[in-house]
Amino acid sequence: MRTFLFLFAALLSGILPGVQAVEPVVVNTGSLSMVFTVAEDGKVVFNYFGDKIEDTGSFAGRKYKEQPDNGTGYAPVLYPAYGGRYFLHPALKLTHMDGVQTTELIYVNHTSKLLDSNREEIVIHMKDPLYPVFVDVIFTTFRKENVITQSVEITHKEKKGIVVEQIASGYLPLHADDYYLTHFHGTWAAEMQLVEEKLTAGSKRVESRKGVRATQSANPSFLVSLNGPAQEDTGEVYGGSLAWSGNYLLSFEKDECGILHVVTGMNDFASAYHLAVGKVLKTPEMVWTYSSSGQGQISRNLHDWSRKYALAHGDQLLPVVLNSWEGAYFNFDEQTITDMIDAAAGFGVELFVLDDGWFGSKYPRNSDNAGLGDWHENRTKLPRGIDYLASYAVNKGLQFGIWIEPEMVNPDSELAKKHPEWIVKSGKRDIIPMRTQWILDLSNPAVQDFVVNVFDGVMALSPHISYIKWDANRHVDNFGSDYLSSSEQTHFWIEYVKGLYKVYDRIRAKHPDVLIQLCSSGGGRLDFGALTYHDEVWPSDNTNSLDRVFIQYGTNLFFPAMATAAHVSTSPNHQTGMLAPLKFRFDVAMSGRLGMELQPKDLTPEELPFAKQAVENYKRIRPLVQLGDLFRLKSPYHENGWASHMYVAKDQKEAVFFAYSLKYHGRTAFFETKLKGLDPAKKYRIQELNRMGWPGFYGDGQVFTGEYLMKAGISLTIGNSFDSTVLLLTEE
Ligand code: GLA
């Protein structure tokens, strides 16, 4: 009877699983392949993801181990729904209109189209044989960058609607002897702290339920290394990152067969989604890459891909910044700012950013207690307004940028009094403040309009504004929306992020050229979904150089250096109290998008010329740092207490090398490393930059072959705490 119903349903929908044998479905980039086959029962088998396989014909006959309990082959599928033999954390779980809890997905067909010379879209269409539920798995391949993105769309024709309780973006089954997971944890001022662990039987979850500022304590980016911890230049490593700025869940489950099931996507926490007939639910994109030669290649793939596809202007060099925050906080008037601009112009800074504190009149923003939401100039503080300051900067040869936090509102603001219904809240419960602020409900189109208008209004304050720092300084507690109906409350997490992206789409359509920095109390919103609308990220409020070595290391495993704002701040550092030499602070910041965040008046007459020279040196190496290939030489996480990496121009004609001593190594130990990424046949002249006192490198000014530098290597005299060396290599 069941078979009959199945065949009947299959006939009705025009497909007969197992009747049509198809060739393997292959998802290829320049060097990678994913291979799927359709089994006799119509299931789409996930066969392979790894180095490119030119002839995939052999996959057709692939046999999987038979299960002793029911004699069926155990083959991981493309997209496991809860139902059939799947008992692990599913990629898809839904409740059908009649209350049935299971779903099975069988192949319908697949389509592919070339998007351009570098990108192809391959869609595998599946359906449930018993219910009119349709699932498309959509791959976009990036040939040159060796990146594959994956998303999923679900629709149905069940009259009363279905409830989607879990819908992942990506699923990856792996089979090896051991799996090592690299993931990130953190907190405010300590984001992107790397941890690597061997996965044991059972499951490991990395997730966020914070809704907003979702990446402050963990990040939806990870590496899985097979058969040993991830190495820089050897071994099989998978890299994944979810392009989503809200709740996410990465699940790593090692099953009884030793297979690792990686399921990645939006978090299913309190997120049951009622999907009406005819509506589509689309997941965010999962970004995948793979390397059989270590994690270094994973980073270079993702950096190349980001510059082209995940940054607003990833082909443009970013300017050197002076940001007012740590130099002035809320305590400034017009002259404080014009003095900072004068000083910034004096040492070669190219963009001045006026941070928090410039707005609010009835509730002036003179601390973080009031004013958020009231985006008009504080004329008491700045009598001639923003245009005066922006014009002043432009006259001094600087661009001008300004800070906003448009998703948030202080209870003490005109906005909070006017629109209490716009505030995220859980029914009649008190709204819990954090940094004395509440969150605006971006699932509400009226709030989306408001935020777009804030952006437009701020841009209209002066024609000279060319940069916006977009901040978001709290996460969601006690979620709920006055706008969504009672049955839609669990849509909040998804609709907030979709609302945010709608806002960004409108803003970018209208302001395509403005540079936008992504900030959320530092790195609280660091994901490829948000980054696409931005030019760079403020990875942490911690500007302490030593901590930055670690934060930037973790950030740059996935996100490129050009998008990593790194600011030289004062010593002792405001967040940690640590003292560090100006040279070390510059040498660390120059390995990202260099900026400064201090009161220039605090620099001593001896420090000023160094700062000026360092900014000039940065401009010299900027194309290498921002557009070059990253090669890591020494990890700060290694107990040796050194960190080192280099950026190499695509044509290998130039490179810049950074080395840091993170602790006192004693008088006898010294730094030694082999360089990477150079052309062995080329000769390079090495010049030490930012030199202060003793030379760091014995060969300053000399010429070496690429072969020598990569095989014999170099040694440095750095060994004290916070010693550092920067070397520029140029082809002779
Ligand atoms: C957040 C940001 C800081 C600064 C302040 C201003 O903490 O991360 O860089 O802009 O807000 O209030």
XYZ file of C-alpha atoms and ligand atoms in Angstrom:
744
model
C 0.000 0.000 0.000
C 2.739 2.402 0.992
C 4.672 1.614 -2.200
C 1.566 2.171 -4.234
C 0.944 5.570 -2.644
C 4.545 6.486 -3.203
C 4.427 5.567 -6.893
C 1.121 7.347 -7.269
C 2.515 10.502 -5.666
C 5.639 10.227 -7.772
C 3.606 9.894 -10.951
C 1.462 12.862 -9.979
C 4.516 15.018 -9.509
C 6.022 13.820 -12.725
C 9.024 11.992 -11.336
C 9.877 8.392 -10.790
C 12.896 8.025 -8.536
C 15.314 5.390 -9.575
C 13.957 5.158 -13.086
C 16.158 7.894 -14.434
C 19.818 7.139 -13.847
C 21.791 10.361 -14.042
C 25.460 11.089 -14.297
C 27.117 12.398 -11.133
C 26.230 16.011 -10.386
C 29.537 17.828 -10.172
C 30.113 21.206 -8.561
C 33.550 22.367 -9.694
C 35.800 25.348 -9.124
C 39.222 25.727 -10.770
C 40.820 23.283 -8.312
C 37.997 21.766 -6.240
C 35.120 19.353 -6.837
C 31.988 18.380 -4.971
C 30.397 15.231 -6.365
C 26.845 13.972 -5.824
C 25.129 10.916 -7.281
C 21.501 9.866 -7.376
C 20.901 6.489 -5.711
C 18.299 3.989 -6.854
C 15.824 5.211 -4.266
C 16.180 8.772 -5.548
C 18.284 10.031 -2.634
C 21.082 12.405 -3.588
C 24.298 10.955 -2.189
C 27.063 13.307 -1.023
C 30.138 11.546 -2.382
C 33.011 13.922 -2.300
C 34.394 17.382 -1.569
C 38.093 17.886 -2.163
C 40.728 18.464 -4.836
C 39.336 18.522 -8.333
C 38.513 15.176 -9.938
C 38.439 15.436 -13.706
C 36.751 12.101 -14.441
C 33.893 11.574 -11.993
C 32.461 8.524 -13.791
C 33.772 6.111 -11.130
C 31.509 7.639 -8.486
C 28.461 6.075 -10.164
C 29.276 2.593 -8.871
C 30.464 3.622 -5.423
C 29.342 1.244 -2.670
C 28.833 2.243 0.925
C 29.151 0.003 3.948
C 26.027 -2.014 4.611
C 24.342 -1.547 7.930
C 24.078 -4.788 9.934
C 20.661 -3.912 11.349
C 18.758 -3.315 8.120
C 21.062 -4.202 5.281
C 20.875 -0.824 3.585
C 23.938 1.063 2.455
C 24.974 3.977 4.635
C 25.501 6.891 2.324
C 25.536 10.486 3.500
C 23.117 12.567 1.482
C 23.322 16.046 0.030
C 20.885 17.526 2.502
C 19.623 15.327 5.358
C 16.047 15.978 6.399
C 14.668 14.444 9.579
C 12.963 11.286 8.313
C 14.030 7.944 6.878
C 17.260 6.699 8.398
C 18.561 10.071 9.530
C 18.810 10.283 13.292
C 21.486 12.936 13.775
C 21.172 16.706 13.935
C 19.225 17.222 10.701
C 19.727 19.930 8.120
C 15.946 20.153 7.722
C 13.127 19.493 10.178
C 9.550 20.483 9.590
C 6.000 19.752 10.630
C 3.602 19.055 7.792
C 0.078 20.413 7.748
C -1.282 17.056 9.037
C 1.169 16.987 11.948
C 3.564 14.481 10.396
C 7.099 15.146 11.607
C 9.199 13.510 8.893
C 10.404 14.581 5.505
C 12.303 12.677 2.830
C 13.977 14.317 -0.093
C 14.491 12.735 -3.475
C 16.075 14.039 -6.623
C 13.906 15.819 -9.183
C 16.514 17.325 -11.505
C 19.349 19.782 -11.508
C 20.117 22.876 -13.476
C 23.208 24.913 -14.042
C 23.906 28.303 -15.511
C 27.018 30.350 -16.029
C 26.681 33.650 -14.188
C 29.844 35.035 -15.760
C 33.285 33.754 -16.712
C 34.151 33.090 -13.049
C 30.855 31.961 -11.503
C 28.428 29.157 -12.129
C 25.181 28.419 -10.325
C 24.162 24.784 -9.880
C 20.787 24.003 -8.347
C 19.775 20.526 -7.241
C 15.976 20.328 -7.011
C 14.463 17.791 -4.616
C 11.038 17.012 -3.258
C 9.300 14.872 -0.706
C 7.705 11.848 -2.447
C 4.608 12.007 -0.213
C 4.106 15.714 0.437
C 4.275 18.665 -1.950
C 7.388 20.093 -0.299
C 10.185 21.281 -2.575
C 13.771 21.914 -1.570
C 16.432 23.439 -3.787
C 20.085 23.313 -2.819
C 21.844 26.142 -4.585
C 25.587 26.211 -5.160
C 27.514 29.125 -6.583
C 31.046 28.268 -7.626
C 33.875 30.774 -7.817
C 36.346 29.258 -10.222
C 39.433 31.350 -9.571
C 39.046 31.759 -5.812
C 38.144 28.095 -5.183
C 35.188 29.013 -3.036
C 31.716 27.462 -3.185
C 28.703 29.069 -1.550
C 25.640 27.052 -0.666
C 22.114 28.074 0.250
C 18.758 26.344 0.403
C 15.245 27.336 -0.619
C 12.069 25.661 0.529
C 8.535 26.017 -0.873
C 5.435 23.851 -0.641
C 1.835 23.398 -1.696
C 0.391 22.159 1.596
C -2.757 24.204 1.919
C -2.629 24.995 5.636
C 1.061 25.750 5.678
C 4.026 23.964 7.189
C 6.237 24.853 10.137
C 9.950 24.856 9.390
C 11.773 24.206 12.638
C 15.270 23.792 11.259
C 16.688 24.723 7.884
C 20.459 24.635 7.531
C 22.440 26.329 4.799
C 25.148 23.735 4.562
C 25.818 20.115 5.281
C 29.201 18.441 4.941
C 29.868 14.773 5.753
C 33.539 13.879 6.259
C 35.214 10.547 6.791
C 38.702 10.420 8.297
C 40.494 8.878 11.263
C 40.455 12.109 13.277
C 38.958 15.560 13.019
C 40.380 18.748 14.520
C 38.059 21.709 14.803
C 39.366 25.286 14.885
C 36.767 27.740 16.116
C 36.606 31.068 17.913
C 35.357 32.296 21.243
C 35.648 35.645 22.947
C 34.023 38.536 24.658
C 34.108 42.326 24.452
C 37.704 43.440 23.793
C 38.830 39.835 23.256
C 37.116 38.690 20.076
C 38.235 35.910 17.696
C 40.254 33.920 20.237
C 41.274 30.751 18.475
C 40.779 27.323 19.961
C 41.560 24.029 18.258
C 40.285 20.730 19.608
C 40.071 17.130 18.582
C 36.460 16.123 18.031
C 35.393 13.025 19.879
C 32.243 10.923 19.480
C 29.129 12.962 20.145
C 28.439 16.505 19.121
C 29.984 19.909 19.499
C 27.959 23.061 18.899
C 29.262 26.542 18.226
C 26.381 28.973 18.231
C 24.906 32.341 19.003
C 21.487 33.180 20.431
C 22.252 36.861 20.815
C 20.487 37.953 17.629
C 22.427 41.183 17.333
C 26.160 41.481 18.148
C 26.046 37.760 17.409
C 29.772 37.217 16.877
C 31.038 38.807 20.077
C 31.412 35.521 21.939
C 31.871 33.094 19.025
C 32.099 33.341 15.250
C 30.312 31.350 12.517
C 33.682 30.580 10.869
C 35.624 27.358 11.413
C 38.232 24.963 10.072
C 38.072 21.191 10.169
C 41.469 19.561 9.703
C 41.651 15.847 8.944
C 43.934 13.419 10.766
C 45.856 16.005 12.781
C 45.793 19.626 13.911
C 45.641 22.174 11.096
C 49.067 22.991 9.657
C 49.931 26.067 7.681
C 51.165 24.419 4.472
C 50.295 20.726 4.664
C 47.281 18.553 5.317
C 43.628 18.504 4.389
C 41.619 21.393 5.790
C 38.005 22.447 5.199
C 37.051 26.061 5.828
C 33.500 27.253 6.379
C 31.858 30.523 7.274
C 28.171 31.351 7.476
C 27.202 34.655 5.861
C 24.578 35.599 8.437
C 24.459 38.380 11.028
C 22.031 36.762 13.467
C 21.632 33.564 15.466
C 23.655 30.745 14.001
C 24.447 27.152 14.814
C 27.423 25.121 13.672
C 26.984 21.494 14.659
C 29.792 18.927 14.435
C 28.600 15.421 15.168
C 30.775 12.304 14.976
C 28.527 9.300 14.492
C 28.837 5.612 15.205
C 30.441 4.997 11.796
C 33.139 7.567 12.524
C 31.665 10.012 10.009
C 31.674 13.672 10.965
C 28.466 15.500 10.062
C 28.848 19.263 9.836
C 25.525 21.112 9.762
C 25.671 24.899 9.509
C 23.050 27.587 9.330
C 20.633 29.785 11.218
C 20.052 28.669 14.785
C 16.853 26.701 15.319
C 16.487 28.244 18.799
C 12.927 29.643 19.184
C 12.763 30.005 15.419
C 9.862 27.879 14.190
C 8.901 29.473 10.893
C 5.305 29.228 9.650
C 5.590 29.018 5.920
C 2.395 29.780 4.054
C 1.616 28.121 0.754
C 3.340 29.864 -2.134
C 5.941 31.539 0.100
C 9.660 30.854 -0.112
C 12.075 30.555 2.779
C 15.673 31.037 1.735
C 18.638 30.409 3.980
C 21.748 32.546 4.230
C 24.773 31.435 2.271
C 27.354 29.077 3.624
C 30.821 29.834 2.304
C 33.004 26.730 1.776
C 36.553 26.182 0.722
C 39.058 23.347 0.991
C 42.809 22.928 0.810
C 44.991 19.818 0.655
C 47.982 22.026 1.478
C 47.053 23.445 4.861
C 45.127 26.353 6.291
C 47.290 29.028 4.609
C 45.589 28.324 1.290
C 42.169 28.444 2.964
C 42.888 32.013 4.097
C 44.228 33.084 0.707
C 41.163 31.635 -1.065
C 38.799 33.458 1.283
C 40.746 36.727 1.119
C 40.717 36.732 -2.679
C 37.024 35.869 -2.660
C 36.199 38.555 -0.066
C 38.012 41.276 -1.961
C 35.986 40.444 -5.043
C 32.627 39.344 -3.656
C 32.265 40.109 0.055
C 33.440 43.687 0.436
C 31.775 46.784 -0.910
C 34.952 48.037 -2.608
C 37.500 45.288 -2.165
C 39.629 46.472 -5.059
C 40.213 49.960 -3.628
C 42.999 50.801 -1.203
C 41.655 52.046 2.110
C 42.835 55.302 3.683
C 44.859 55.845 6.863
C 42.436 56.950 9.605
C 42.470 59.045 12.767
C 39.401 58.157 14.839
C 38.362 60.511 17.652
C 37.076 57.894 20.130
C 40.025 57.044 22.380
C 41.487 60.524 21.958
C 38.373 62.459 22.984
C 35.524 60.072 23.892
C 32.416 62.237 24.528
C 34.462 65.215 25.735
C 34.977 67.466 22.778
C 33.972 70.746 21.269
C 34.588 72.159 17.837
C 38.156 73.090 18.592
C 39.070 69.699 20.034
C 38.106 68.223 16.688
C 39.733 70.828 14.458
C 42.944 70.492 16.506
C 42.880 66.740 15.932
C 42.302 67.254 12.216
C 45.248 69.714 12.078
C 47.515 67.228 13.782
C 46.261 64.356 11.624
C 47.002 66.338 8.472
C 50.485 66.997 9.887
C 51.413 63.344 9.938
C 49.846 62.121 6.759
C 46.503 60.753 7.952
C 43.981 60.617 5.085
C 40.592 60.287 6.805
C 39.290 61.736 10.053
C 36.412 59.930 11.782
C 34.259 61.742 14.326
C 33.056 58.995 16.650
C 30.184 58.969 19.159
C 28.934 62.120 20.925
C 28.037 64.594 18.146
C 24.213 64.343 18.246
C 21.086 64.785 20.397
C 19.720 68.117 21.572
C 16.883 67.608 24.068
C 18.805 64.555 25.272
C 22.401 65.395 24.317
C 24.722 62.461 23.778
C 27.394 63.484 26.269
C 27.675 59.986 27.694
C 26.227 56.643 26.692
C 23.150 57.335 28.858
C 21.142 59.485 26.459
C 20.492 60.647 22.933
C 20.684 57.454 20.845
C 17.931 57.694 18.270
C 18.005 61.502 17.938
C 20.261 61.878 14.935
C 20.557 65.645 14.723
C 23.625 67.696 15.489
C 24.261 68.891 19.012
C 24.586 72.594 18.232
C 25.622 73.445 21.794
C 28.701 71.291 21.368
C 29.259 71.949 17.674
C 27.740 75.397 16.930
C 28.619 75.293 13.244
C 27.478 71.699 12.828
C 28.998 68.755 11.039
C 29.402 70.487 7.705
C 31.855 72.942 9.263
C 34.019 70.069 10.565
C 33.753 68.010 7.383
C 34.674 71.040 5.247
C 37.523 71.812 7.626
C 38.883 68.286 7.172
C 38.520 68.402 3.410
C 40.317 71.758 3.281
C 43.199 70.140 5.139
C 43.293 67.346 2.551
C 41.493 64.722 4.659
C 38.303 62.819 4.029
C 35.671 62.985 6.744
C 33.722 60.175 8.393
C 31.136 59.980 11.159
C 29.781 57.424 13.672
C 26.179 56.196 13.842
C 24.353 53.467 15.730
C 20.983 53.536 13.980
C 19.524 50.230 15.244
C 19.544 51.416 18.849
C 17.787 53.861 21.141
C 18.405 55.205 24.643
C 15.299 55.321 26.885
C 16.286 58.971 27.341
C 15.688 60.081 23.781
C 12.943 61.763 21.814
C 12.663 58.609 19.684
C 11.968 56.230 22.576
C 9.159 58.480 23.831
C 7.656 58.809 20.353
C 7.833 55.191 19.210
C 7.680 52.751 22.110
C 6.125 50.227 19.696
C 9.383 50.122 17.713
C 11.386 48.691 20.583
C 12.240 44.991 20.849
C 10.401 43.654 23.879
C 8.777 40.523 25.233
C 5.121 41.386 25.805
C 4.615 43.429 28.946
C 7.911 42.485 30.581
C 10.370 45.224 31.452
C 12.852 45.851 28.681
C 16.308 45.046 29.972
C 18.745 47.860 29.193
C 22.347 47.211 28.213
C 24.779 50.110 27.921
C 21.606 52.039 28.844
C 20.084 51.249 25.461
C 17.345 49.265 23.757
C 17.082 47.755 20.272
C 14.782 48.912 17.493
C 12.699 46.184 15.898
C 14.053 45.864 12.376
C 11.441 43.242 11.488
C 9.087 46.244 11.268
C 9.173 47.988 7.853
C 8.532 51.357 9.555
C 11.736 50.878 11.545
C 13.565 49.891 8.371
C 12.403 53.176 6.802
C 13.552 55.055 9.897
C 17.047 53.546 9.747
C 17.367 54.253 6.036
C 16.299 57.844 6.755
C 18.853 58.142 9.548
C 21.575 57.150 7.111
C 20.307 59.524 4.418
C 19.908 62.319 6.961
C 23.418 61.921 8.333
C 24.895 61.822 4.823
C 22.944 65.003 4.075
C 24.614 66.845 6.967
C 27.537 67.552 4.665
C 28.472 66.767 1.090
C 31.947 66.023 2.458
C 31.021 62.897 4.410
C 32.610 59.913 2.689
C 32.782 57.326 5.500
C 30.299 56.008 8.048
C 31.153 53.927 11.098
C 28.055 51.762 11.741
C 27.910 50.501 15.313
C 25.548 48.163 17.211
C 26.349 48.001 20.898
C 24.152 45.405 22.483
C 22.592 42.022 21.940
C 18.969 40.904 22.253
C 17.551 39.792 25.599
C 13.874 38.815 25.951
C 13.064 38.955 22.272
C 9.674 39.896 20.897
C 8.105 42.232 18.400
C 5.049 44.484 18.582
C 4.925 44.342 14.806
C 4.871 40.553 14.276
C 1.662 38.655 15.032
C 1.518 36.267 17.988
C 2.108 33.234 15.728
C 5.005 35.020 14.053
C 6.973 35.874 17.192
C 9.387 33.040 16.450
C 10.110 34.674 13.081
C 11.778 37.548 14.904
C 15.367 36.307 14.702
C 15.184 35.751 10.966
C 13.111 38.824 10.151
C 15.419 41.141 12.131
C 18.420 40.144 10.020
C 16.418 40.179 6.801
C 15.214 43.669 7.791
C 18.805 44.738 8.383
C 19.858 43.453 4.972
C 16.891 45.204 3.315
C 18.055 48.431 4.943
C 21.611 47.889 3.710
C 20.372 47.082 0.197
C 18.493 50.378 0.075
C 21.410 52.305 1.530
C 23.918 50.783 -0.860
C 21.629 51.441 -3.844
C 21.572 55.104 -2.883
C 25.108 55.513 -1.538
C 27.250 53.093 -3.516
C 30.518 54.948 -2.963
C 30.526 55.743 0.742
C 32.943 53.676 2.829
C 31.146 51.942 5.700
C 32.904 50.432 8.685
C 31.256 47.458 10.358
C 31.426 47.726 14.134
C 29.474 46.155 16.956
C 31.250 46.995 20.209
C 34.290 45.946 18.167
C 33.958 42.581 16.414
C 30.401 41.784 17.477
C 29.153 41.523 13.895
C 31.911 39.916 11.895
C 30.439 37.703 9.190
C 30.402 37.625 5.409
C 26.686 38.509 5.311
C 27.173 41.944 6.852
C 30.655 42.458 5.447
C 29.279 42.472 1.894
C 27.784 45.894 2.548
C 30.907 47.251 4.206
C 34.481 48.096 3.474
C 36.122 47.091 6.695
C 35.494 45.907 10.219
C 36.540 47.235 13.617
C 37.590 43.838 14.970
C 37.841 44.859 18.609
C 37.655 47.782 20.997
C 40.851 46.369 22.416
C 43.594 48.446 20.790
C 46.337 46.956 22.946
C 49.027 45.863 20.485
C 49.821 42.545 22.177
C 46.171 41.490 22.227
C 45.746 42.733 18.679
C 48.384 40.259 17.440
C 46.010 37.470 18.522
C 42.770 39.152 17.466
C 44.139 40.003 14.028
C 45.570 36.492 13.620
C 42.135 34.947 14.243
C 40.305 37.533 12.154
C 42.685 37.123 9.208
C 42.320 33.373 9.125
C 39.050 34.165 7.333
C 38.710 37.897 6.703
C 41.297 39.883 4.754
C 43.812 42.300 6.258
C 42.506 45.163 4.127
C 39.193 44.935 5.982
C 40.831 44.727 9.403
C 40.976 48.191 10.931
C 43.968 48.385 13.267
C 44.584 51.579 15.217
C 47.637 52.784 17.107
C 46.461 54.011 20.501
C 48.129 55.535 23.514
C 50.349 53.837 26.098
C 49.399 52.779 28.752
C 46.561 51.246 26.786
C 43.062 52.330 27.849
C 41.583 48.828 27.855
C 44.411 46.847 29.415
C 46.760 49.339 31.061
C 49.667 47.726 29.203
C 52.690 49.759 28.155
C 54.151 49.118 24.713
C 56.707 50.959 22.570
C 55.282 53.170 19.813
C 57.212 51.120 17.262
C 55.554 47.861 18.367
C 52.147 49.529 18.309
C 52.741 50.771 14.748
C 54.294 47.513 13.560
C 51.191 45.617 14.698
C 48.664 48.117 13.296
C 50.500 48.342 9.960
C 49.708 44.738 9.266
C 46.014 45.636 8.842
C 44.250 48.822 7.668
C 46.390 51.312 9.582
C 44.782 54.007 11.679
C 45.369 55.942 14.850
C 43.044 56.391 17.772
C 44.639 58.739 20.259
C 44.943 62.398 21.090
C 47.758 63.518 18.769
C 48.730 66.147 21.353
C 49.815 63.291 23.628
C 52.588 62.241 21.257
C 55.971 63.517 22.467
C 58.266 65.537 20.173
C 60.436 62.386 19.836
C 57.435 60.240 18.893
C 55.936 62.588 16.306
C 58.583 62.146 13.579
C 58.441 58.363 14.062
C 54.655 58.392 13.668
C 54.908 60.521 10.556
C 57.534 58.255 9.008
C 55.543 55.138 9.919
C 52.419 56.504 8.198
C 54.528 57.198 5.121
C 55.997 53.692 5.269
C 52.511 52.256 5.527
C 51.491 54.029 2.349
C 54.491 52.355 0.683
C 53.472 48.850 1.810
C 49.697 49.408 1.665
C 49.114 47.650 -1.682
C 50.933 44.606 -0.301
C 49.042 44.475 2.990
C 45.661 45.263 1.512
C 45.809 43.400 -1.803
C 48.637 40.873 -1.419
C 48.692 37.196 -0.434
C 49.042 36.414 3.270
C 51.641 33.825 4.275
C 51.803 33.024 7.975
C 55.228 32.082 9.291
C 54.780 31.812 13.071
C 51.568 31.662 15.043
C 51.249 33.732 18.228
C 49.382 30.726 19.634
C 52.571 28.684 19.511
C 54.233 28.673 22.901
C 57.502 30.035 21.490
C 56.254 33.579 21.935
C 56.916 34.846 18.415
C 54.475 35.830 15.710
C 55.362 36.473 12.098
C 53.736 36.698 8.708
C 54.189 38.321 5.344
C 52.170 39.710 2.459
C 53.383 39.026 -1.058
C 52.326 40.931 -4.176
C 50.418 38.822 -6.692
C 53.308 39.231 -9.154
C 55.832 38.318 -6.404
C 57.835 41.447 -7.121
C 57.435 42.830 -3.622
C 56.645 41.565 -0.162
C 56.443 42.893 3.371
C 57.447 40.875 6.397
C 56.361 41.371 10.020
C 57.821 39.729 13.124
C 56.856 40.285 16.755
C 58.406 39.126 19.991
C 55.534 38.590 22.411
C 57.594 37.866 25.499
C 61.126 38.119 26.853
C 63.136 35.327 25.261
C 66.330 35.633 27.295
C 69.599 37.029 25.977
C 70.588 34.044 23.868
C 67.440 32.959 21.978
C 66.873 34.583 18.624
C 64.229 34.590 15.949
C 64.700 32.520 12.811
C 62.284 31.746 10.018
C 62.046 30.708 6.387
C 60.090 33.078 4.180
C 57.237 31.934 1.943
C 55.432 32.878 -1.230
C 58.425 34.470 -3.003
C 59.709 33.632 -6.467
C 62.820 31.458 -5.932
C 64.292 32.752 -9.176
C 63.978 36.423 -8.224
C 66.422 38.530 -6.216
C 65.053 40.748 -3.486
C 66.584 43.768 -1.764
C 65.552 43.909 1.879
C 64.973 47.200 3.629
C 64.009 47.517 7.273
C 61.086 49.881 7.881
C 60.116 51.693 11.096
C 63.622 51.173 12.411
C 64.154 52.542 15.899
C 67.490 52.055 17.663
C 69.296 48.780 16.891
C 68.690 47.174 13.496
C 66.343 44.201 13.698
C 67.842 42.483 10.643
C 71.535 41.957 9.861
C 70.999 42.208 6.121
C 69.318 45.613 5.933
C 69.880 46.986 2.432
C 71.300 43.729 1.038
C 70.098 41.545 -1.813
C 69.093 37.871 -1.376
C 67.614 35.335 -3.742
C 64.055 34.171 -3.215
C 65.400 30.638 -3.081
C 67.805 31.542 -0.238
C 65.135 33.385 1.717
C 62.695 30.494 1.443
C 65.188 27.654 1.994
C 67.852 29.088 4.335
C 65.656 31.789 5.879
C 66.587 34.805 7.963
C 67.285 35.505 11.601
C 66.466 38.620 13.576
C 67.883 40.129 16.734
C 64.459 40.725 18.303
C 63.965 38.927 21.604
C 62.788 41.389 24.241
C 59.104 41.726 25.042
C 57.452 43.806 22.308
C 60.441 43.924 19.970
C 59.357 43.872 16.359
C 60.710 44.090 12.821
C 59.144 45.128 9.522
C 61.017 44.337 6.296
C 60.190 45.448 2.774
C 61.395 43.150 -0.002
C 61.626 44.533 -3.511
C 62.735 42.738 -6.635
C 66.114 43.886 -7.907
C 31.556 51.077 20.615
C 32.618 51.008 19.537
C 33.716 51.996 19.850
C 33.123 53.378 19.947
C 32.015 53.408 20.985
C 31.280 54.722 20.974
O 32.039 50.587 21.818
O 33.126 49.724 19.417
O 34.707 51.949 18.867
O 32.638 53.780 18.706
O 31.064 52.386 20.748
O 30.269 54.750 21.908
